[in-house]
Each structure stands twice: as C-alpha cells, then as structure tokens.
Short mmCIF file of C-alpha atoms and ligand atoms in Angstrom, two decimals:
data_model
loop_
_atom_site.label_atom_id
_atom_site.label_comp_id
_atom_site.label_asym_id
_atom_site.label_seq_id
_atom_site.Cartn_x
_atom_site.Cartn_y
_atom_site.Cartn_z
CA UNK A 1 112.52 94.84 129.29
CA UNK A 2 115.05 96.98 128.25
CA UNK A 3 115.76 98.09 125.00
CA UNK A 4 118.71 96.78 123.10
CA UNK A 5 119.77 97.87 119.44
CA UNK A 6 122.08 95.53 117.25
CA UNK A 7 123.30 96.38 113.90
CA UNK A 8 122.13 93.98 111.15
CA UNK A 9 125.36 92.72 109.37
CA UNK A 10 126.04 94.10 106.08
CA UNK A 11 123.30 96.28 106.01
CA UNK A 12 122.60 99.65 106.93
CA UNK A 13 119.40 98.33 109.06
CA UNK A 14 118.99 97.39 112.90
CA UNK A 15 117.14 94.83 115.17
CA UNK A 16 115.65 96.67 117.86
CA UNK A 17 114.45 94.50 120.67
CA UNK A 18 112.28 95.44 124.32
CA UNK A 19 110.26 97.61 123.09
CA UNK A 20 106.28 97.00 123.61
CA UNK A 21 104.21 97.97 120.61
CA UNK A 22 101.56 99.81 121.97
CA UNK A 23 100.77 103.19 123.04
CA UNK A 24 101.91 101.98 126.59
CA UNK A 25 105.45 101.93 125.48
CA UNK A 26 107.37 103.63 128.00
CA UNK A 27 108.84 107.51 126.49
CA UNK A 28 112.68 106.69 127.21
CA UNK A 29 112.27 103.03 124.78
CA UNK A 30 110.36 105.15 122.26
CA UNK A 31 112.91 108.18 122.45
CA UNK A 32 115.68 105.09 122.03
CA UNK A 33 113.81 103.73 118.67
CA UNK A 34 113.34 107.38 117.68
CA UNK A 35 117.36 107.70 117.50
CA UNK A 36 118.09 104.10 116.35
CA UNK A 37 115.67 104.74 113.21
CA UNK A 38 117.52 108.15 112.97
CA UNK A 39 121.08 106.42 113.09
CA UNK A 40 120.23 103.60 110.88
CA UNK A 41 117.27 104.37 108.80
CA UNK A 42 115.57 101.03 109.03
CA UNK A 43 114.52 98.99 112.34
CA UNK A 44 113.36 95.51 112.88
CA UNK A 45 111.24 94.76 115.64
CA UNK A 46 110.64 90.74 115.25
CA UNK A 47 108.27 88.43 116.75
CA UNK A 48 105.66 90.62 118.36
CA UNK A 49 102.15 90.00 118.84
CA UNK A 50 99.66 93.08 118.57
CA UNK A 51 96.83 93.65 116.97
CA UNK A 52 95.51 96.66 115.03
CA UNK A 53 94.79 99.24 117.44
CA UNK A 54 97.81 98.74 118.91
CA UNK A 55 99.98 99.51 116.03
CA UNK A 56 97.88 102.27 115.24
CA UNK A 57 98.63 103.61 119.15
CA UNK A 58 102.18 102.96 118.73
CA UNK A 59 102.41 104.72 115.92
CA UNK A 60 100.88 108.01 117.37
CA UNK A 61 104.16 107.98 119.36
CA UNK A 62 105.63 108.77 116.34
CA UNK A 63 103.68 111.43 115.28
CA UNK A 64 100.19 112.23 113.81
CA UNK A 65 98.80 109.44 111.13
CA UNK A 66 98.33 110.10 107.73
CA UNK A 67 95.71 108.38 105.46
CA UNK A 68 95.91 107.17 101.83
CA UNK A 69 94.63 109.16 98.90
CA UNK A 70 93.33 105.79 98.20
CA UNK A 71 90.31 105.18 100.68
CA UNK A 72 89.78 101.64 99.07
CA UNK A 73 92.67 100.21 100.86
CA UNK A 74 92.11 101.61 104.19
CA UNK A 75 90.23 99.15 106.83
CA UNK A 76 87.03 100.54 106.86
CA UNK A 77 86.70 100.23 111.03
CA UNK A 78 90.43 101.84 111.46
CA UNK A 79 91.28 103.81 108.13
CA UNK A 80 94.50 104.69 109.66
CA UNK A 81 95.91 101.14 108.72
CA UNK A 82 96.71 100.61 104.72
CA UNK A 83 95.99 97.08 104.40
CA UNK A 84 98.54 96.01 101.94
CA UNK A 85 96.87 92.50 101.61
CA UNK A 86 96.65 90.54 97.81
CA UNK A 87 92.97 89.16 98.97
CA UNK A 88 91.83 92.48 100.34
CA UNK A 89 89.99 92.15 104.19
CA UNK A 90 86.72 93.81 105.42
CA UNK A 91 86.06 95.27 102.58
CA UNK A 92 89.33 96.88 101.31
CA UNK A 93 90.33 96.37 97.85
CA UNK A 94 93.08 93.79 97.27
CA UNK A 95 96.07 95.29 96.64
CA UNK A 96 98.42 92.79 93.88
CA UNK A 97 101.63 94.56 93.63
CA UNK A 98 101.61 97.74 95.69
CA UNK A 99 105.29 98.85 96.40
CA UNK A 100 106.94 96.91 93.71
CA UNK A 101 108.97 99.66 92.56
CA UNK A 102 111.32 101.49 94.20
CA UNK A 103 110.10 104.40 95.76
CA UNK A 104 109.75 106.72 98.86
CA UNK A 105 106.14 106.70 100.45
CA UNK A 106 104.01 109.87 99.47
CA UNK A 107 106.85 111.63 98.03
CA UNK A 108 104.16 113.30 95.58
CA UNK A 109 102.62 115.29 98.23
CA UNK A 110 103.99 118.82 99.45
CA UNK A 111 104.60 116.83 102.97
CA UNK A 112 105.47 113.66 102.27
CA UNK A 113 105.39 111.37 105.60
CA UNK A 114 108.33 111.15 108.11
CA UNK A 115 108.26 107.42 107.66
CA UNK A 116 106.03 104.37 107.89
CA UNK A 117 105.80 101.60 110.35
CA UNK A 118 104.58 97.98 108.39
CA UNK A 119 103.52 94.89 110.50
CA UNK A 120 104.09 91.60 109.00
CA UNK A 121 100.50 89.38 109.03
CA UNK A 122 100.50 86.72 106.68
CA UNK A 123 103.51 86.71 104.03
CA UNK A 124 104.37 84.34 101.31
CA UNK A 125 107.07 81.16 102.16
CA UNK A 126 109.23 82.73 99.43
CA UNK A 127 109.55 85.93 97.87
CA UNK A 128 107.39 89.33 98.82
CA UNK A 129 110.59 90.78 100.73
CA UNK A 130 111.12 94.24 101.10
CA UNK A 131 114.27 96.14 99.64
CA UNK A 132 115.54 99.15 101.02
CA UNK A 133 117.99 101.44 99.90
CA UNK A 134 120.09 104.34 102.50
CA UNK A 135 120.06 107.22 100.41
CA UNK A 136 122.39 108.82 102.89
CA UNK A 137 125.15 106.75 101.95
CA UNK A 138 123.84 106.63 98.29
CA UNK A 139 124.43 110.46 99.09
CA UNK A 140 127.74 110.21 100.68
CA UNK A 141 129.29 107.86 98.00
CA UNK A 142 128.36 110.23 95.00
CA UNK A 143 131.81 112.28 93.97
CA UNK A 144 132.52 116.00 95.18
CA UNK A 145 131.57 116.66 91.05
CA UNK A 146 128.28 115.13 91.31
CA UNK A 147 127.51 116.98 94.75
CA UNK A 148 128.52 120.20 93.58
CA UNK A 149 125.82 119.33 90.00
CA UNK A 150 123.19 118.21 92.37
CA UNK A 151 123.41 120.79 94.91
CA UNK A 152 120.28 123.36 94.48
CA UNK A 153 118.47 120.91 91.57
CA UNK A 154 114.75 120.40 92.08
CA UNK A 155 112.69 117.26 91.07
CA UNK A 156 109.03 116.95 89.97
CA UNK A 157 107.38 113.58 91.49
CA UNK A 158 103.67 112.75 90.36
CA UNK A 159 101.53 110.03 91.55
CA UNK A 160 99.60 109.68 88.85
CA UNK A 161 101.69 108.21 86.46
CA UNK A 162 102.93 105.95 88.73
CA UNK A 163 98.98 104.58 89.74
CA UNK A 164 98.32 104.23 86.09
CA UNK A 165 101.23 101.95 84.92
CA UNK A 166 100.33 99.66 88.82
CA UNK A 167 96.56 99.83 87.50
CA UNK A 168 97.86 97.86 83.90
CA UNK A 169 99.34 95.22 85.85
CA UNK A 170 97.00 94.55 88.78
CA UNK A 171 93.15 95.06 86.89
CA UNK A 172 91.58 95.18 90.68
CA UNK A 173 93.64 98.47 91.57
CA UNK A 174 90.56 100.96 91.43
CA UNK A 175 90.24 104.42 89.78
CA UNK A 176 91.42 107.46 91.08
CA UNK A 177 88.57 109.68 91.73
CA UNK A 178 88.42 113.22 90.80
CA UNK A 179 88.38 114.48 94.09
CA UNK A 180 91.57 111.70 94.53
CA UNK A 181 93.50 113.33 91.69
CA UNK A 182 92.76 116.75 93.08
CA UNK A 183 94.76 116.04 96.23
CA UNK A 184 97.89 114.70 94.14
CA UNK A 185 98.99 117.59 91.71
CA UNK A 186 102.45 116.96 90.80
CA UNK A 187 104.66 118.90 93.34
CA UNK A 188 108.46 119.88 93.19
CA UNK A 189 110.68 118.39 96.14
CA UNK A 190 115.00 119.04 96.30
CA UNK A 191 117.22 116.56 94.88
CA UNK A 192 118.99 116.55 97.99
CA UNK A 193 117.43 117.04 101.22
CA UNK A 194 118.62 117.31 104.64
CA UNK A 195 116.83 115.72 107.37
CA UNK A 196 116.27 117.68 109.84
CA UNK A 197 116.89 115.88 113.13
CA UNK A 198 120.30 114.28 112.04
CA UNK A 199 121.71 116.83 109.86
CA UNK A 200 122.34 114.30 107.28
CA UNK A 201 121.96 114.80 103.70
CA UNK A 202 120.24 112.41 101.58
CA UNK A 203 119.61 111.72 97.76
CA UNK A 204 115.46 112.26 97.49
CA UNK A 205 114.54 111.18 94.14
CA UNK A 206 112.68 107.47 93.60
CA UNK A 207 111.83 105.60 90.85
CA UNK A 208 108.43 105.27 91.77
CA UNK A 209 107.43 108.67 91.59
CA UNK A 210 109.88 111.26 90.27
CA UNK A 211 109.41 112.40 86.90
CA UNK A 212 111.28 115.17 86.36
CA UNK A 213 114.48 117.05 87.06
CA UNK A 214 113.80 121.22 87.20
CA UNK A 215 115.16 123.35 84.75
CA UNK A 216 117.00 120.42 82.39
CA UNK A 217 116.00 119.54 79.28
CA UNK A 218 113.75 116.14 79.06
CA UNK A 219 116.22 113.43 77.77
CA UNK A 220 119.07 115.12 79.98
CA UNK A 221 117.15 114.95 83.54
CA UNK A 222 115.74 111.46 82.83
CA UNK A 223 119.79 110.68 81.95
CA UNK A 224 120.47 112.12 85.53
CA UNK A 225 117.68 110.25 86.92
CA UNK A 226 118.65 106.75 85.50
CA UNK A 227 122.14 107.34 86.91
CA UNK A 228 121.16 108.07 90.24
CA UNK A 229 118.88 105.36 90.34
CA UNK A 230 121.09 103.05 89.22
CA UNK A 231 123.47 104.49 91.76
CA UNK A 232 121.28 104.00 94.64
CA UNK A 233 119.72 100.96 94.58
CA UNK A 234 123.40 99.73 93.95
CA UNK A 235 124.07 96.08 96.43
CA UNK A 236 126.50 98.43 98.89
CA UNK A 237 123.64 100.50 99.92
CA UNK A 238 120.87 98.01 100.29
CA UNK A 239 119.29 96.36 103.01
CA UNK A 240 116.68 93.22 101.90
CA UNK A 241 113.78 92.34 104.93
CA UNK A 242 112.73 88.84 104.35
CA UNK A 243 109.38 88.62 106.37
CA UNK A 244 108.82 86.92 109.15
CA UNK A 245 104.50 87.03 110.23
CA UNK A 246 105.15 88.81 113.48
CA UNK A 247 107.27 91.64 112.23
CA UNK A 248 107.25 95.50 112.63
CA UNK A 249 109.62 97.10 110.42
CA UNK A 250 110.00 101.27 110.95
CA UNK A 251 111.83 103.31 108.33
CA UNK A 252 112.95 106.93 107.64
CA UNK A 253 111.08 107.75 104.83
CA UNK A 254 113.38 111.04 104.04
CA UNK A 255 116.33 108.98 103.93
CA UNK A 256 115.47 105.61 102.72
CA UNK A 257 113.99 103.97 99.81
CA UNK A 258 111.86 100.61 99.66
CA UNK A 259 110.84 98.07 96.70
CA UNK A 260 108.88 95.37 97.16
CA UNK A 261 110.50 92.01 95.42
CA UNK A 262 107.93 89.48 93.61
CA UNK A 263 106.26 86.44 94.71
CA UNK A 264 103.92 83.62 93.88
CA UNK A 265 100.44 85.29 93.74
CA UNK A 266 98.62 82.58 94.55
CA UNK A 267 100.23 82.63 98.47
CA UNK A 268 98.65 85.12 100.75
CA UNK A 269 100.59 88.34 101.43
CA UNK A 270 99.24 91.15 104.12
CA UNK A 271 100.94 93.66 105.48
CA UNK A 272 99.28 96.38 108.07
CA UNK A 273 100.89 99.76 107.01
CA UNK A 274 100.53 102.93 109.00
CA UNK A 275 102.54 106.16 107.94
CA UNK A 276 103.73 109.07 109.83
CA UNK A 277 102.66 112.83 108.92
CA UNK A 278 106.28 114.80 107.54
CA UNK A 279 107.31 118.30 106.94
CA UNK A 280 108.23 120.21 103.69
CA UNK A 281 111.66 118.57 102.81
CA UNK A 282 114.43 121.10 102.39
C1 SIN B 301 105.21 99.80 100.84
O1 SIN B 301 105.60 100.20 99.74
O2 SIN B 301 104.96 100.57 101.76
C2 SIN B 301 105.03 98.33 101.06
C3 SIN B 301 106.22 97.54 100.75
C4 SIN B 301 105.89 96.09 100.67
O3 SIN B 301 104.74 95.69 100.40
O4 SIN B 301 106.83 95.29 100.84
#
C-alpha cells in the first residue's frame, strides 16, 4: 500500500488512504499522516476494519493517550477509548449529546490534547455528522485591525459550565465528582496560538468551553466572543463529516474546531474516541 492524500473539495479536510490502522503501521505512512493532518487539519481514513486495541495502538503513534475526567464513559477493559455511544456498552454510561456544541477537545485543561482520532461504529442513517471548523483560516481571514486587538488577549475556558448545561439536556450524563471537579479548575489559554510544528497561527477560543476574555469587562469580552464565533464557524471555513461505520477521522485539535449536528435519538450512534496528550498552547 502506499499512502496517497487527496484534498476533499471545498473543504479544508483530506482523504488519506494506505495507511494500516494499527500499531504495525509502517513510520514513513505515519510520518506522511502526521504532515497531511498538519497541512489540512482534518483527515479521513474511510472504510477500515479494526477493532479496539488497534485504534488504541495506532494512536500511540501519535503520542501518549489521555483519559477523560469522566471515567463513566471510558470502556472499562480499555479506558483509553471514550465510548461516545447513545446506549452506552460494557458498562459505560450512555452518552446523548456529547459534542453538540462547538468546541475544541479538553481545551479546559492547562494541556489540552494535540488532537483526537474518532472511529465510526454504528452511526445514525441521517444526521449525527460532525462539523469542523479551520481556525487557521478563521485566523487568516480576520482583518490586520482585529489581529493587531487580538494579539496578546488571554481567554478563560471552564468545563464546568459547559457539563452542567449537557447534564439539563441529557438526564443520564452523571455527576462530576469532587475529585472530577478538582482536576478541571478553570485555566487561562491565548486567544491566538501558534502551533508549534507548522508555525501557523490559529484562533483558540470555542464555544463549548471559553468563558471569558482576560482583562475586558464582562458584556465587552462575551461581545468579542460572539463575533469570533460567529466568525469562525462561518460556511467558508467549515468542513461537515457525514459518517460512514468504518471511518477514522484524525484532527488537529490546536487548530480546528468540531460540533456535533443532531439526529433521531432513537437510531444508534457510537463512536470510539481516543485523544492525544498536548503541550501548553502559546
Ligand atoms: C467529539 O466531540 O469528540 C465527538 C464529536 C461527535 O460525536 O461527532
């Protein structure tokens, strides 16, 4: 096999085919995958067939794993896969409408992951796609004026928040412990951040989980938020997965953004999620 990468039209995203997902992959493919998920933010490996251990392998090509503050969606046997599944599986708790705001994973911790790599299991006939957003280009579309106002602003993202409004909507979603809370104090992350291997700047705030702009007065950060947001989740920067069971879709976590769009609840939905240990973003 030999890996091939081909630009998904009018997106930001690529297909990446000949790559085996495993932790047999052969260094030059992975090295290749590494730089087409650098170059376009977003891959799409389609129509594979591994299993659990295997994605958790492949993923340790990537880098170390990270697990969920939230232990009740981790497979109990292999608690480095998040089991985003709506009927929950071995014992993890079912998880309604996780995603289903635009956000970038984690980005409440001081580290927040590098990125995430999400296998398509079971997933609804219509609806339950994934949106992403290239906050790169977001970032390189803003004018020289908004640059030069965003440049050295800090942002204040908080998990908590977040898990509370997801727990009104979805009455399985289970309480943070107080040992869970502990290990999500709000932390402060730049507006902008640079990623380190590509050089490129991107916009890092989400709706999701930022709360806060540093230094502003309430109603005039959230006004800055809103108009970012708005900004970046605008058509020209988006990218929208429609799953196909069989899927592996990688992204950039410091430079992209992902939503998850509704479906019919009463259709299964599962996706196996493992995510990728980051650094400090600066
Ligand atoms: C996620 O937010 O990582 C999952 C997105 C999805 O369920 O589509």
């Amino acid at each position: 096999m030999s890996i091939e990468v081909t630009p998904i039209p009018d997106s930001f995203a690529a297909m990446v085919s000949g790559i085996e997902i495993s932790g047999n992959a052969a260094p030059e493919d992975v090295a290749r995958t590494r730089q087409a998920l650098l170059d376009h933010g977003v891959i799409v490996i389609r129509g594979q067939q591994f299993d659990d251990h295997q994605h958790v392998a492949f993923s340790r090509l990537f880098g170390e794993i990270e697990l969920h503050t939230q232990k009740a969606w981790l497979l109990p046997d292999l608690p480095e896969i998040l089991a985003l599944n709506n009927r929950g599986e071995r014992g993890t708790k079912p998880i309604m409408n996780g995603g289903a705001y635009w956000h970038s994973d984690v980005s409440y911790k001081a580290r927040p992951p590098i990125g995430s790599l999400l296998h398509g299991i079971e997933v609804p006939p219509e609806g339950g796609d994934t949106l992403y957003a290239d906050m790169c280009g977001a970032y390189e579309a803003l004018s020289d004026e908004m640059k030069a106002r965003l440049a050295g602003l800090r942002a204040t993202h908080s998990y908590v928040q977040r898990y509370e409004a997801m727990s009104a909507d979805d009455p399985e979603r289970p309480q943070l412990t107080a040992q869970q809370l502990a290990e999500v104090p709000a932390v402060s992350h730049p507006v902008v951040r640079t990623n380190p291997e590509s050089g490129r700047k991107a916009l890092y705030i989400n709706e999701g989980f930022t709360v806060a702009i540093e230094g502003l007065p309430q109603h005039e950060g959230r006004a800055l938020l809103d108009e970012l947001f708005t900004h970046s989740t605008d058509e020209r920067f988006r990218y929208r997965h429609r799953w196909q069971a069989g899927d592996l879709v990688i992204w950039d976590n410091r430079t992209t953004m992902h939503c998850a769009t509704a479906y019919d609840r009463r259709h299964a939905r599962n996706l196996h999620r493992t995510t990728i240990v980051g650094d400090v973003p600066v």
